C-alpha positions in Angstrom: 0.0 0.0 0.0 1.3 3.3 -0.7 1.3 6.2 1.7 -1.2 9.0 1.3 0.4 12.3 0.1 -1.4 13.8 3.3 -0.5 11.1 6.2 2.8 11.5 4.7 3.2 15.1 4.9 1.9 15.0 8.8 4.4 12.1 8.8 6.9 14.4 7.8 5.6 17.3 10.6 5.4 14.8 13.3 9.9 14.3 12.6 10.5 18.1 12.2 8.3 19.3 15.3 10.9 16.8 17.7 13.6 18.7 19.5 16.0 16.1 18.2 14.7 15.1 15.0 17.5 14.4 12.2 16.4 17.3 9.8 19.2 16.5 7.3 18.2 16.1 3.8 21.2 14.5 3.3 23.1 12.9 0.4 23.2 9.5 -0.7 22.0 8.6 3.0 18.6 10.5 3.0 18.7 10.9 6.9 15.0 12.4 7.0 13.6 10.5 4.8 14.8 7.3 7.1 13.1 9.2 10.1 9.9 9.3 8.2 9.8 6.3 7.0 9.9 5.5 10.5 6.4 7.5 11.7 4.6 5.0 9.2 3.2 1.6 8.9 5.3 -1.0 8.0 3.0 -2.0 5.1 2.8 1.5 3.8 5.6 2.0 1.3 7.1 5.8 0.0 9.1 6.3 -2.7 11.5 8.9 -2.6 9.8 10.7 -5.5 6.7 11.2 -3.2 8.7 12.0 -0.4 10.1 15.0 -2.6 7.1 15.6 -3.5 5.7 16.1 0.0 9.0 18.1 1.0 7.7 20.8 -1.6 4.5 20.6 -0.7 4.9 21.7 2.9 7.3 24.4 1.2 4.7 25.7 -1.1 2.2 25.9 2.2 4.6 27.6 3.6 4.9 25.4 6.5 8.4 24.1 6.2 11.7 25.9 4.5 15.3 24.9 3.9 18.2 25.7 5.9 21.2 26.2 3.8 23.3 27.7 6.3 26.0 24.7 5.8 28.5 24.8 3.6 27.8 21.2 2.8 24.6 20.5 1.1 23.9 17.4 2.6 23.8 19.1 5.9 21.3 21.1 4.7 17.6 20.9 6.7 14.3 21.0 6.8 12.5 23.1 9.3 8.9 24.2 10.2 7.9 28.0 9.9 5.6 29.2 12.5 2.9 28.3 10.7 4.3 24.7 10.1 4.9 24.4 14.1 0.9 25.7 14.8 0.0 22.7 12.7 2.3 19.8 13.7 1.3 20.6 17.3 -2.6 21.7 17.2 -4.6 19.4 18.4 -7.6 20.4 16.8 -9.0 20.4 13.2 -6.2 22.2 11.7 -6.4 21.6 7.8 -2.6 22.6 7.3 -1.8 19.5 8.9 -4.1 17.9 6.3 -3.7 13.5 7.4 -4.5 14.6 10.9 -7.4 16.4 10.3 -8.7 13.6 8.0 -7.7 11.1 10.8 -9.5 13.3 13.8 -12.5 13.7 11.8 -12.7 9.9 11.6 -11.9 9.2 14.8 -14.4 11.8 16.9 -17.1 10.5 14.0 -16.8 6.9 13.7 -20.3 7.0 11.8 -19.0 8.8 8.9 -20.3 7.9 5.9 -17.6 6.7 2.8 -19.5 9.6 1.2 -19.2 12.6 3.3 -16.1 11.7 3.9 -14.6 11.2 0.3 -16.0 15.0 -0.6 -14.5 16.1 2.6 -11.0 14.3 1.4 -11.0 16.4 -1.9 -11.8 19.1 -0.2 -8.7 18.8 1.9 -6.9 18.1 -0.6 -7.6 20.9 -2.9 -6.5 23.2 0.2 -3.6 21.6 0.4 -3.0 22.6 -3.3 -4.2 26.0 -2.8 -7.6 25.5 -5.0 -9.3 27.5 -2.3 -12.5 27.8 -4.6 -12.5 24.0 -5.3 -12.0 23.3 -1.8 -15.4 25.4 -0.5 -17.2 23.4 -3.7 -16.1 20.1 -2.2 -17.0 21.1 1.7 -20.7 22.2 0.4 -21.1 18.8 -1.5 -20.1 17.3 2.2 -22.4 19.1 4.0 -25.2 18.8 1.7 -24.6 14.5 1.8 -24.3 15.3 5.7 -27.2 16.8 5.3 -29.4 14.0 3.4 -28.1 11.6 5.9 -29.1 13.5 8.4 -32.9 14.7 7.2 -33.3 10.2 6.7 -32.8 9.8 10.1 -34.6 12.4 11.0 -37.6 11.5 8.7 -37.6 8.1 10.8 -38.3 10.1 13.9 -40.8 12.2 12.9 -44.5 10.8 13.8 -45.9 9.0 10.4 -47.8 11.8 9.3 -45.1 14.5 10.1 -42.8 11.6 8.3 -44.4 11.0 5.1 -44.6 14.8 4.0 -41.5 15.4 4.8 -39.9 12.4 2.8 -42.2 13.2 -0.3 -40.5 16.8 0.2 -36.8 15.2 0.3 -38.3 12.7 -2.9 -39.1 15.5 -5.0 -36.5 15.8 -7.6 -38.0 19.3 -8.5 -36.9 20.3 -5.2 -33.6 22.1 -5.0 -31.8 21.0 -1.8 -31.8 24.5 0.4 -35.4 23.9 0.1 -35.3 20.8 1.3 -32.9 21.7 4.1 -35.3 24.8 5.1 -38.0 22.2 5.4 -36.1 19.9 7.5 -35.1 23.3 9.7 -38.6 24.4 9.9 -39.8 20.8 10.8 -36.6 20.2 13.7 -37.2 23.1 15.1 -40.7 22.6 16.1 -39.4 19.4 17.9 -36.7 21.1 19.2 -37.9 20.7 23.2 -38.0 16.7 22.7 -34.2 16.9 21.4 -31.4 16.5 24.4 -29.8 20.2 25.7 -26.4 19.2 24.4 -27.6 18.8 20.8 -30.4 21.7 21.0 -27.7 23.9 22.5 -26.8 26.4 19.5 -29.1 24.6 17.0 -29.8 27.8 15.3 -26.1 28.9 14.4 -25.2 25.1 13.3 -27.9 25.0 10.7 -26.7 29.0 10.2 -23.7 27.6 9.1 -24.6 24.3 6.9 -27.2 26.8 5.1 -23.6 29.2 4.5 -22.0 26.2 2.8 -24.9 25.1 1.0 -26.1 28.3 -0.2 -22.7 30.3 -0.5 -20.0 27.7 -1.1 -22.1 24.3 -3.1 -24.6 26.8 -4.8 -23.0 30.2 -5.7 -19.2 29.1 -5.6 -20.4 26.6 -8.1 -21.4 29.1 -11.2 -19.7 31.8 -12.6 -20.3 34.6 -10.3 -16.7 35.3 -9.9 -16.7 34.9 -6.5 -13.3 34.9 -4.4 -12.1 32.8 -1.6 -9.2 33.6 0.1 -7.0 31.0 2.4 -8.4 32.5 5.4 -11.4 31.7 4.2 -11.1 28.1 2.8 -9.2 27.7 6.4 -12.3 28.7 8.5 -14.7 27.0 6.5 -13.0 23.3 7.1 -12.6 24.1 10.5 -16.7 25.0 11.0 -17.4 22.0 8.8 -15.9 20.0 11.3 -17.6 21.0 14.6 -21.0 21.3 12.6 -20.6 17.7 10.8 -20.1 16.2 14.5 -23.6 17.9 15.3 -25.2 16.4 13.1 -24.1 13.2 13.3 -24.9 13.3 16.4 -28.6 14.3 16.0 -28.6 11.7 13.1 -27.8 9.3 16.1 -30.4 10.5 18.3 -33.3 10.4 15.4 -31.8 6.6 15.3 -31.9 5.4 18.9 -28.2 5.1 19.7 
């Protein structure tokens, strides 16, 4: 199996952010590239094309740079920036450090669907490669199979004949999806009292924010409207997809009895 080009770049963050990492890119003996090999699975192999590869990755996020003060070049070595430091050691959903955010988001969700969690992949990915535009496409086509994963659940809830018009409302191809998800609002938020504090704690800013995606990023970001997104902007919107897709999978496990 071959390593992924983002659990070996947080491969490579995990070596540089030790105190006594071997940083050297060496010559001949590639001293880092033994190190990293090192942080992965046995089974996983890397070839030192995709190593490179990853090296100038992190360099192009600006996360990592070379240190040429040796005379030698094979002394030479890899260090994080600032940047590159926040992300090998935050412990949160920090998309810079793009195979630990793909891993934490698995672990805190087991439930993920292969779906949700292939979109949210390329949307990772496309940060990663600074397609900030393609990125906020990918989170909005997440959030919107989040979303029908969700409103399923929640259809199984629902008393039968709450149930049945809300499903022939999801059924209806005519239908765009931010209708559908302003019926499912409307319909959750009359049941609101029955749901747990923890989950209706802040309801109305979570669905604020999947509605943003949908409607903003999956809808507008989608067509020609020359809209921009910056890094800042691709950078908050993965992070708020991750606390908001744990809501609802959450509330998709209420609706379900677990």
């Amino acid at each position: 199996m071959t390593a992924d080009l983002a659990m070996l770049q947080t491969a490579i963050l995990t070596v540089l952010s030790r105190p006594n990492a071997n940083r050297r890119l060496g010559r001949g003996q590639h001293y880092l590239f033994e190190e990293v090999l090192k942080e992965l699975p046995s089974e996983q192999r890397v070839a030192k094309g995709d190593f490179m590869e990853a090296v100038w990755l992190l360099i192009s996020q600006g996360l990592a740079f070379i240190d040429f003060s040796q005379s030698a070049p094979e002394n030479w070595e890899l260090k994080l920036t600032r940047a590159g430091q926040q992300a090998a050691f935050d412990q949160g959903f920090n998309p810079d450090n793009a195979g630990q955010y793909l891993k934490k988001l698995q672990e805190t969700i087991p439930e993920l669907s292969p779906l949700v969690l292939r979109y949210t992949y390329e949307a990772v990915r496309s940060y990663v490669h600074r397609c900030y535009l393609a990125s906020a496409v990918m989170l909005g086509v997440a959030s919107e199979a989040a979303f029908f994963d969700l409103a399923e659940a929640f259809a199984g809830w629902l008393p039968e004949n709450e149930s049945s018009k809300f499903r022939k409302i999801l059924d209806d191809p005519r239908k765009h999806y931010i209708s559908k998800f302003e019926a499912f609002r409307k319909r959750i938020q009359s049941h609101k009292p029955e749901l747990p504090h923890r989950l209706a704690d802040n309801m109305a800013l979570m669905m604020d924010s999947v509605l943003d995606l949908l409607r903003i990023y999956r809808n507008d970001a989608a067509h020609p409207t020359g809209k921009e997104i910056d890094r800042d902007d691709a950078y908050g919107n993965l992070q708020m997809f991750a606390r908001y897709l744990k809501r609802m999978y959450d509330l998709k496990a209420f609706f379900e009895g677990r």
